[in-house]
Amino acid sequence: MEKKDRGIILSIKDVNKSFPGVKALDNVSIEIERGIVHGIVGENGAGKSTLMKILSGVYTKDSGTVVFDGEEIEHTTPIESLNRGLSIIYQEFNLVNTMSVGENIFLGRFSEMHGMRGTHAEARKLLDSIGCSIDTHTLVGELSAAEKQMVEITKALSFRSKLIIMDEPSSSLTSDELKQLFSIIGDLRAQGVSIIYISHKLDEIFELCDMVTVMRDGHVIDTRPVGELTRADMITKMVGRSIEHEYPERPHCVGETLMEVRSINTHKLHDISFELKKGEILGFVGLVGAGRTEIVRAICGADKVKGHEVLIGGVPVHIKKPAHAKKLGIGLLPEDRKLQGLVLRFSVQSNIAMASLDKMRKFGFIDASQERGIAERQIANLGIKTPSPQTTVLSLSGGNQQKCVVGRWLEINPQILIMDEPTRGIDVGAKYEIYVLMKQIVENGGSIIMISSELPEVLNMSNRVLTICEGRITGEFNPEEVSAQTIMDSAIG
Amino acid sequence: MTKRFDLKKFLLNYLVLVAIVLLVIITIIVEPKFLSGDNLTNIMRQFGPLSFVSLGMTFVIIGGFIDLSVGGLISLVAVVTVSLIDPLGQLNALIVGVLFGAFLGFLNSMVLISCGALTQAEALFITYGMSAVYSAVALIYTGGSTQHMSWLTTPQTIFTAIGSGTVGIFSVSFIIFLVCLLLLWIFHNKTYSGRSISYTGGNKVAAELSGIPIKRSVILIYTICGLMSAVGSIVLFSRITTAAPIIGKNYETNAILSVVVGGTTLKGGKGSVLRTVLGVLLITLMSNCMNLLGVSAYMQVVLKGAILVLAIWLDNRKEQ
């Protein structure tokens, strides 16, 4: 409290925001100092995104004050915020793929730059200032996720931003790219730019941030220097109870062979054969694009693949489409929950009941009370936070959305559940709950194939790991006996 | 605060009702003839064929597709059915006509599926092509001439009843419509197949991965649309007692207009046959009122276009 106002770039005081049925922000107050990296952590639905959207002008606050750079801001729009010096870099980038890097950085401001020549020259200067060597004439569509992020940062700098908010900036970066991002953030901090860094990954918060604010259920739980908190403290504050471990104890329920897959061959996959045992969690490790998703899609009949064999309990089965897989008790939790998992405009209830409705029909009719029962059971069972079963699933947080898809499959009592990136974009508390669910599934006699880009979770949850590289299975490991490095080497090929 | 919010939501959801009431009030003030018995019967008759076609179209649009073939389909069903009355007898001709319409709808879905065309845009062009085929077949079949029911030797009591019979104050076609409406509402809201159609329109990929039979949904929606269009076709030629090979012209656009104005989203997934009834009512009343008020036919087309744009705009406002 001793810090004087000149040190504060952004002051948020007693801000409230309600949506029908939900109090998204409840008397939220945060102060961001100049020239520091301020982390904001919290579970899904904690109110982080709502707060950012109020700052950028997408939402209007119900009450409270926001003071940015000494000026009180009542109503704002995204472009006004930018001009004031407040930029937000969202997880989904706001870039035009069909335009060049330089054009994207100065989009709509070409005349201020005195034409394209000036635009590219100025863009070059800015890119150099963060040590980025991308050619300004390259089309943004050809860039990697990391490079796009550089362009976003450069764009923020071009507005002479005093505060840059980064929402989950690391979700699509490799570890090398992450290091580069961190060094850029360090440079910006040295130049006096403040950064708000929103992330689920606590390691990053500890490595990067000076201050951290923990939010939960629309409240600010705590704001303090990062050094004063331990990892366990932070998790406790985030989830409101202490979590001893990030992972539950590894289940050991492996039994007889349940499914055999023999020689899947496509233009992308080469001679994929493996076995899955009853009660086993089998992890697939590999880089994005190695063919992990294609293998499970082939098994489920989601992609048309011929010539391979699948045996369940020693009996050959023919799975031509996902409906066949479902009949055999195989469920697929797809990697992109918004595009492939959910019907976003439908209710939580319709989404949960989606896979099991056909089982409970009588003469083609759906029993409405049974459908409601399914939804209520899974909402209670999985602790899905929703105002009602009729709420559109679109308005739920990522973790709760994912639970809806999991609940959908639990309702058919799957003997094999294939989970493709089951914890992508959801936070520590929700992740832990998903892990516990996985454990319960195998303890109840189910089997799981788990695909994940997060090596620690595969290694901590799986009984056995297959490494996949360029469409081939390159190794089989017991993660309890082999080091992570060995497994990664095998996955990289 | 909450009260204002509710009012806004109500208006967005039930704007069609508000529009219908306003339209009726204004027309009554300007032209009291609107309330005459003749005019009300007239409205009920005009309501007929379009309402059947629109009910079918509702399912296609909820399923995330579109069907431009109904214009040609109505023409073809009409000329074929009329030509079958003499050789088959009127009841058999009626049944064959309805089944023929369902078959043509089924054919549409098979063409779509075998082309692997599972987007609305592809469906738009394919069914546009199918419409041309059906229209052409209707012209070839009749040699381009209009079929007059008065030329037939078989008695046409059933068709006369469908076209102009009444039970009390209701026309027979209106009663048939209510039965179809009830059956289709139950089908959509209470059956697994009906729900599958909604899931298919809501998110095809997610539906397929969850084991929802999306191909069956596609077959169902087009078959239902063909069937309902055939019923509409029969109601239409029974009323005017002639079947020209271009009798179905413009029905596809008016049906889509009614469905969308009723509040079923072109994005697929959400919608209802009950909403479509309101949409048809608005479009029918609009035509009737504009005729009474002496609005030119060209201007009427302009206004219909404007209403469609407005309906889509409103639908997108609702999303926010």
mmCIF file of C-alpha atoms in Angstrom, chain B residues 44-280:
data_model
loop_
_atom_site.group_PDB
_atom_site.id
_atom_site.type_symbol
_atom_site.label_atom_id
_atom_site.label_comp_id
_atom_site.label_asym_id
_atom_site.label_seq_id
_atom_site.Cartn_x
_atom_site.Cartn_y
_atom_site.Cartn_z
ATOM 1 C CA MET B 44 -57.073 -19.867 -45.534
ATOM 2 C CA ARG B 45 -56.805 -21.195 -49.095
ATOM 3 C CA GLN B 46 -53.623 -19.301 -49.877
ATOM 4 C CA PHE B 47 -52.192 -20.558 -46.611
ATOM 5 C CA GLY B 48 -52.729 -24.137 -47.771
ATOM 6 C CA PRO B 49 -50.084 -25.306 -50.245
ATOM 7 C CA LEU B 50 -47.285 -23.096 -48.931
ATOM 8 C CA SER B 51 -47.815 -24.263 -45.366
ATOM 9 C CA PHE B 52 -47.287 -27.919 -46.300
ATOM 10 C CA VAL B 53 -44.149 -27.210 -48.291
ATOM 11 C CA SER B 54 -42.798 -24.994 -45.503
ATOM 12 C CA LEU B 55 -43.316 -27.692 -42.877
ATOM 13 C CA GLY B 56 -41.137 -30.015 -44.933
ATOM 14 C CA MET B 57 -38.579 -27.291 -45.565
ATOM 15 C CA THR B 58 -38.337 -26.657 -41.814
ATOM 16 C CA PHE B 59 -36.755 -30.072 -41.308
ATOM 17 C CA VAL B 60 -34.273 -29.552 -44.112
ATOM 18 C CA ILE B 61 -33.169 -26.256 -42.594
ATOM 19 C CA ILE B 62 -33.048 -27.576 -39.016
ATOM 20 C CA GLY B 63 -30.861 -30.387 -40.368
ATOM 21 C CA GLY B 64 -28.442 -27.742 -41.637
ATOM 22 C CA PHE B 65 -29.286 -28.124 -45.326
ATOM 23 C CA ILE B 66 -31.472 -26.427 -47.916
ATOM 24 C CA ASP B 67 -33.787 -27.715 -50.651
ATOM 25 C CA LEU B 68 -34.330 -25.667 -53.785
ATOM 26 C CA SER B 69 -35.820 -28.611 -55.659
ATOM 27 C CA VAL B 70 -39.336 -28.285 -54.255
ATOM 28 C CA GLY B 71 -40.492 -25.971 -57.048
ATOM 29 C CA GLY B 72 -39.740 -28.518 -59.744
ATOM 30 C CA LEU B 73 -40.837 -31.363 -57.507
ATOM 31 C CA ILE B 74 -44.283 -29.824 -56.935
ATOM 32 C CA SER B 75 -44.774 -29.366 -60.669
ATOM 33 C CA LEU B 76 -43.729 -32.911 -61.479
ATOM 34 C CA VAL B 77 -45.865 -34.478 -58.740
ATOM 35 C CA ALA B 78 -48.863 -32.409 -59.869
ATOM 36 C CA VAL B 79 -48.768 -33.400 -63.538
ATOM 37 C CA VAL B 80 -47.994 -37.044 -62.795
ATOM 38 C CA THR B 81 -50.745 -37.362 -60.185
ATOM 39 C CA VAL B 82 -53.376 -35.777 -62.426
ATOM 40 C CA SER B 83 -52.386 -38.048 -65.285
ATOM 41 C CA LEU B 84 -52.773 -41.117 -63.038
ATOM 42 C CA ILE B 85 -56.321 -40.384 -61.884
ATOM 43 C CA ASP B 86 -57.938 -41.949 -64.945
ATOM 44 C CA PRO B 87 -55.796 -45.095 -65.145
ATOM 45 C CA LEU B 88 -55.527 -45.809 -61.386
ATOM 46 C CA GLY B 89 -58.594 -44.275 -59.840
ATOM 47 C CA GLN B 90 -58.482 -41.242 -57.607
ATOM 48 C CA LEU B 91 -57.495 -42.820 -54.293
ATOM 49 C CA ASN B 92 -54.622 -44.804 -55.816
ATOM 50 C CA ALA B 93 -53.459 -41.772 -57.759
ATOM 51 C CA LEU B 94 -53.445 -39.748 -54.548
ATOM 52 C CA ILE B 95 -51.357 -42.327 -52.703
ATOM 53 C CA VAL B 96 -48.957 -42.809 -55.610
ATOM 54 C CA GLY B 97 -48.596 -39.012 -55.942
ATOM 55 C CA VAL B 98 -47.611 -38.583 -52.293
ATOM 56 C CA LEU B 99 -45.208 -41.516 -52.402
ATOM 57 C CA PHE B 100 -43.722 -40.237 -55.652
ATOM 58 C CA GLY B 101 -42.962 -36.911 -53.942
ATOM 59 C CA ALA B 102 -41.323 -38.728 -51.041
ATOM 60 C CA PHE B 103 -39.294 -40.754 -53.527
ATOM 61 C CA LEU B 104 -38.060 -37.644 -55.327
ATOM 62 C CA GLY B 105 -37.003 -36.200 -51.955
ATOM 63 C CA PHE B 106 -35.223 -39.464 -51.172
ATOM 64 C CA LEU B 107 -33.537 -39.221 -54.562
ATOM 65 C CA ASN B 108 -32.257 -35.731 -53.641
ATOM 66 C CA SER B 109 -30.688 -37.087 -50.478
ATOM 67 C CA MET B 110 -29.091 -40.000 -52.335
ATOM 68 C CA VAL B 111 -27.542 -37.630 -54.860
ATOM 69 C CA LEU B 112 -26.186 -35.495 -52.020
ATOM 70 C CA ILE B 113 -24.798 -38.446 -50.099
ATOM 71 C CA SER B 114 -23.234 -40.110 -53.117
ATOM 72 C CA CYS B 115 -21.585 -36.793 -54.030
ATOM 73 C CA GLY B 116 -20.297 -36.576 -50.461
ATOM 74 C CA ALA B 117 -21.961 -33.186 -50.385
ATOM 75 C CA LEU B 118 -22.593 -32.511 -46.728
ATOM 76 C CA THR B 119 -22.541 -28.712 -46.656
ATOM 77 C CA GLN B 120 -25.397 -26.296 -47.085
ATOM 78 C CA ALA B 121 -23.708 -24.606 -50.045
ATOM 79 C CA GLU B 122 -23.301 -27.882 -51.925
ATOM 80 C CA ALA B 123 -26.901 -28.809 -51.158
ATOM 81 C CA LEU B 124 -27.975 -25.438 -52.513
ATOM 82 C CA PHE B 125 -26.465 -26.088 -55.910
ATOM 83 C CA ILE B 126 -27.311 -29.761 -56.162
ATOM 84 C CA THR B 127 -30.983 -29.239 -55.313
ATOM 85 C CA TYR B 128 -31.078 -26.274 -57.675
ATOM 86 C CA GLY B 129 -29.945 -28.672 -60.368
ATOM 87 C CA MET B 130 -32.480 -31.270 -59.283
ATOM 88 C CA SER B 131 -35.215 -28.657 -59.502
ATOM 89 C CA ALA B 132 -34.268 -27.984 -63.100
ATOM 90 C CA VAL B 133 -34.379 -31.714 -63.819
ATOM 91 C CA TYR B 134 -37.822 -32.154 -62.217
ATOM 92 C CA SER B 135 -39.207 -29.111 -64.043
ATOM 93 C CA ALA B 136 -37.864 -30.369 -67.330
ATOM 94 C CA VAL B 137 -39.291 -33.851 -66.786
ATOM 95 C CA ALA B 138 -42.674 -32.270 -65.985
ATOM 96 C CA LEU B 139 -42.542 -30.328 -69.250
ATOM 97 C CA ILE B 140 -41.456 -33.366 -71.250
ATOM 98 C CA TYR B 141 -44.115 -35.555 -69.629
ATOM 99 C CA THR B 142 -46.936 -33.168 -70.520
ATOM 100 C CA GLY B 143 -45.463 -31.852 -73.740
ATOM 101 C CA GLY B 144 -45.642 -28.460 -72.086
ATOM 102 C CA SER B 145 -49.407 -28.364 -71.845
ATOM 103 C CA THR B 146 -51.523 -27.788 -68.757
ATOM 104 C CA GLN B 147 -53.553 -30.757 -67.468
ATOM 105 C CA HIS B 148 -57.174 -29.877 -66.784
ATOM 106 C CA MET B 149 -59.030 -32.014 -64.306
ATOM 107 C CA SER B 150 -62.267 -31.329 -66.164
ATOM 108 C CA TRP B 151 -60.912 -33.484 -69.017
ATOM 109 C CA LEU B 152 -60.852 -36.542 -66.790
ATOM 110 C CA THR B 153 -63.577 -39.163 -66.904
ATOM 111 C CA THR B 154 -63.089 -40.487 -63.348
ATOM 112 C CA PRO B 155 -65.028 -38.677 -60.605
ATOM 113 C CA GLN B 156 -62.766 -36.459 -58.482
ATOM 114 C CA THR B 157 -64.668 -36.268 -55.221
ATOM 115 C CA ILE B 158 -61.585 -36.699 -53.056
ATOM 116 C CA PHE B 159 -59.638 -33.986 -54.837
ATOM 117 C CA THR B 160 -62.597 -31.642 -54.782
ATOM 118 C CA ALA B 161 -62.884 -32.171 -51.048
ATOM 119 C CA ILE B 162 -59.174 -31.500 -50.551
ATOM 120 C CA GLY B 163 -59.268 -28.454 -52.788
ATOM 121 C CA SER B 164 -62.411 -26.704 -51.684
ATOM 122 C CA GLY B 165 -64.316 -28.822 -49.139
ATOM 123 C CA THR B 166 -65.080 -27.496 -45.680
ATOM 124 C CA VAL B 167 -65.882 -29.001 -42.311
ATOM 125 C CA GLY B 168 -67.730 -26.348 -40.320
ATOM 126 C CA ILE B 169 -65.751 -23.154 -40.771
ATOM 127 C CA PHE B 170 -62.487 -24.958 -41.569
ATOM 128 C CA SER B 171 -61.347 -26.003 -44.999
ATOM 129 C CA VAL B 172 -60.467 -29.669 -45.395
ATOM 130 C CA SER B 173 -56.915 -28.757 -46.377
ATOM 131 C CA PHE B 174 -56.526 -26.798 -43.148
ATOM 132 C CA ILE B 175 -57.552 -29.858 -41.126
ATOM 133 C CA ILE B 176 -55.078 -32.007 -43.039
ATOM 134 C CA PHE B 177 -52.504 -29.337 -42.269
ATOM 135 C CA LEU B 178 -53.218 -29.464 -38.533
ATOM 136 C CA VAL B 179 -52.823 -33.247 -38.551
ATOM 137 C CA CYS B 180 -49.504 -33.004 -40.412
ATOM 138 C CA LEU B 181 -48.347 -30.266 -38.051
ATOM 139 C CA LEU B 182 -49.131 -32.338 -34.986
ATOM 140 C CA LEU B 183 -47.438 -35.460 -36.365
ATOM 141 C CA LEU B 184 -44.345 -33.577 -37.470
ATOM 142 C CA TRP B 185 -44.117 -31.703 -34.167
ATOM 143 C CA ILE B 186 -44.228 -35.001 -32.274
ATOM 144 C CA PHE B 187 -41.710 -36.486 -34.679
ATOM 145 C CA HIS B 188 -39.282 -33.618 -34.184
ATOM 146 C CA ASN B 189 -39.611 -33.185 -30.438
ATOM 147 C CA LYS B 190 -40.289 -36.648 -29.140
ATOM 148 C CA THR B 191 -38.519 -39.147 -31.379
ATOM 149 C CA TYR B 192 -34.922 -40.140 -31.647
ATOM 150 C CA SER B 193 -34.897 -39.601 -35.405
ATOM 151 C CA GLY B 194 -36.266 -36.089 -34.955
ATOM 152 C CA ARG B 195 -33.623 -35.299 -32.384
ATOM 153 C CA SER B 196 -30.920 -36.750 -34.611
ATOM 154 C CA ILE B 197 -31.920 -34.204 -37.239
ATOM 155 C CA SER B 198 -31.362 -31.390 -34.752
ATOM 156 C CA TYR B 199 -27.977 -32.773 -33.725
ATOM 157 C CA THR B 200 -26.986 -33.145 -37.367
ATOM 158 C CA GLY B 201 -27.864 -29.519 -38.020
ATOM 159 C CA GLY B 202 -26.221 -28.369 -34.785
ATOM 160 C CA ASN B 203 -22.813 -29.917 -35.416
ATOM 161 C CA LYS B 204 -22.401 -32.672 -37.999
ATOM 162 C CA VAL B 205 -18.911 -33.660 -36.883
ATOM 163 C CA ALA B 206 -19.794 -33.932 -33.216
ATOM 164 C CA ALA B 207 -23.005 -35.763 -34.073
ATOM 165 C CA GLU B 208 -21.212 -38.336 -36.201
ATOM 166 C CA LEU B 209 -18.512 -38.932 -33.595
ATOM 167 C CA SER B 210 -21.239 -39.505 -31.000
ATOM 168 C CA GLY B 211 -22.811 -42.169 -33.159
ATOM 169 C CA ILE B 212 -25.758 -40.096 -34.361
ATOM 170 C CA PRO B 213 -26.830 -41.446 -37.771
ATOM 171 C CA ILE B 214 -26.229 -38.306 -39.820
ATOM 172 C CA LYS B 215 -26.739 -39.915 -43.225
ATOM 173 C CA ARG B 216 -30.078 -41.245 -42.094
ATOM 174 C CA SER B 217 -30.936 -37.728 -40.944
ATOM 175 C CA VAL B 218 -30.108 -36.365 -44.378
ATOM 176 C CA ILE B 219 -32.272 -39.013 -46.042
ATOM 177 C CA LEU B 220 -35.105 -38.301 -43.613
ATOM 178 C CA ILE B 221 -35.138 -34.537 -44.019
ATOM 179 C CA TYR B 222 -35.221 -34.660 -47.813
ATOM 180 C CA THR B 223 -37.787 -37.447 -47.867
ATOM 181 C CA ILE B 224 -40.029 -35.539 -45.466
ATOM 182 C CA CYS B 225 -39.576 -32.402 -47.534
ATOM 183 C CA GLY B 226 -40.465 -34.280 -50.727
ATOM 184 C CA LEU B 227 -43.477 -35.871 -49.075
ATOM 185 C CA MET B 228 -44.825 -32.618 -47.657
ATOM 186 C CA SER B 229 -44.207 -30.842 -50.955
ATOM 187 C CA ALA B 230 -46.228 -33.557 -52.715
ATOM 188 C CA VAL B 231 -49.086 -32.999 -50.272
ATOM 189 C CA GLY B 232 -48.801 -29.268 -50.946
ATOM 190 C CA SER B 233 -48.792 -29.974 -54.660
ATOM 191 C CA ILE B 234 -51.994 -32.030 -54.431
ATOM 192 C CA VAL B 235 -53.744 -29.398 -52.312
ATOM 193 C CA LEU B 236 -52.674 -26.799 -54.862
ATOM 194 C CA PHE B 237 -53.889 -28.485 -58.048
ATOM 195 C CA SER B 238 -57.055 -29.732 -56.336
ATOM 196 C CA ARG B 239 -57.983 -26.153 -55.521
ATOM 197 C CA ILE B 240 -57.320 -24.703 -58.954
ATOM 198 C CA THR B 241 -58.344 -27.947 -60.761
ATOM 199 C CA THR B 242 -55.528 -27.626 -63.282
ATOM 200 C CA ALA B 243 -51.926 -28.809 -63.178
ATOM 201 C CA ALA B 244 -49.554 -26.722 -65.248
ATOM 202 C CA PRO B 245 -46.013 -28.111 -65.585
ATOM 203 C CA ILE B 246 -44.737 -24.916 -63.935
ATOM 204 C CA ILE B 247 -47.283 -24.923 -61.141
ATOM 205 C CA GLY B 248 -44.630 -25.161 -58.404
ATOM 206 C CA LYS B 249 -42.631 -22.144 -59.468
ATOM 207 C CA ASN B 250 -41.366 -19.918 -56.626
ATOM 208 C CA TYR B 251 -42.536 -22.288 -53.919
ATOM 209 C CA GLU B 252 -38.953 -22.993 -52.872
ATOM 210 C CA THR B 253 -38.173 -19.351 -52.160
ATOM 211 C CA ASN B 254 -41.480 -18.706 -50.407
ATOM 212 C CA ALA B 255 -41.047 -21.811 -48.276
ATOM 213 C CA ILE B 256 -37.508 -20.868 -47.237
ATOM 214 C CA LEU B 257 -38.760 -17.351 -46.579
ATOM 215 C CA SER B 258 -41.544 -18.643 -44.321
ATOM 216 C CA VAL B 259 -39.226 -20.941 -42.381
ATOM 217 C CA VAL B 260 -36.589 -18.281 -41.795
ATOM 218 C CA VAL B 261 -39.075 -15.517 -41.027
ATOM 219 C CA GLY B 262 -40.672 -17.900 -38.546
ATOM 220 C CA GLY B 263 -37.390 -17.955 -36.676
ATOM 221 C CA THR B 264 -35.716 -21.232 -37.624
ATOM 222 C CA THR B 265 -32.046 -20.440 -38.058
ATOM 223 C CA LEU B 266 -30.343 -21.047 -41.414
ATOM 224 C CA LYS B 267 -27.316 -22.159 -39.386
ATOM 225 C CA GLY B 268 -29.142 -25.383 -38.577
ATOM 226 C CA GLY B 269 -29.903 -27.159 -35.341
ATOM 227 C CA LYS B 270 -32.496 -24.868 -33.859
ATOM 228 C CA GLY B 271 -36.019 -24.308 -35.032
ATOM 229 C CA SER B 272 -39.537 -25.570 -34.869
ATOM 230 C CA VAL B 273 -42.468 -26.391 -37.104
ATOM 231 C CA LEU B 274 -44.659 -24.191 -34.899
ATOM 232 C CA ARG B 275 -42.481 -21.196 -35.703
ATOM 233 C CA THR B 276 -42.844 -22.005 -39.365
ATOM 234 C CA VAL B 277 -46.632 -21.836 -39.047
ATOM 235 C CA LEU B 278 -46.242 -18.246 -37.871
ATOM 236 C CA GLY B 279 -43.851 -17.572 -40.733
ATOM 237 C CA VAL B 280 -46.296 -18.916 -43.317
#
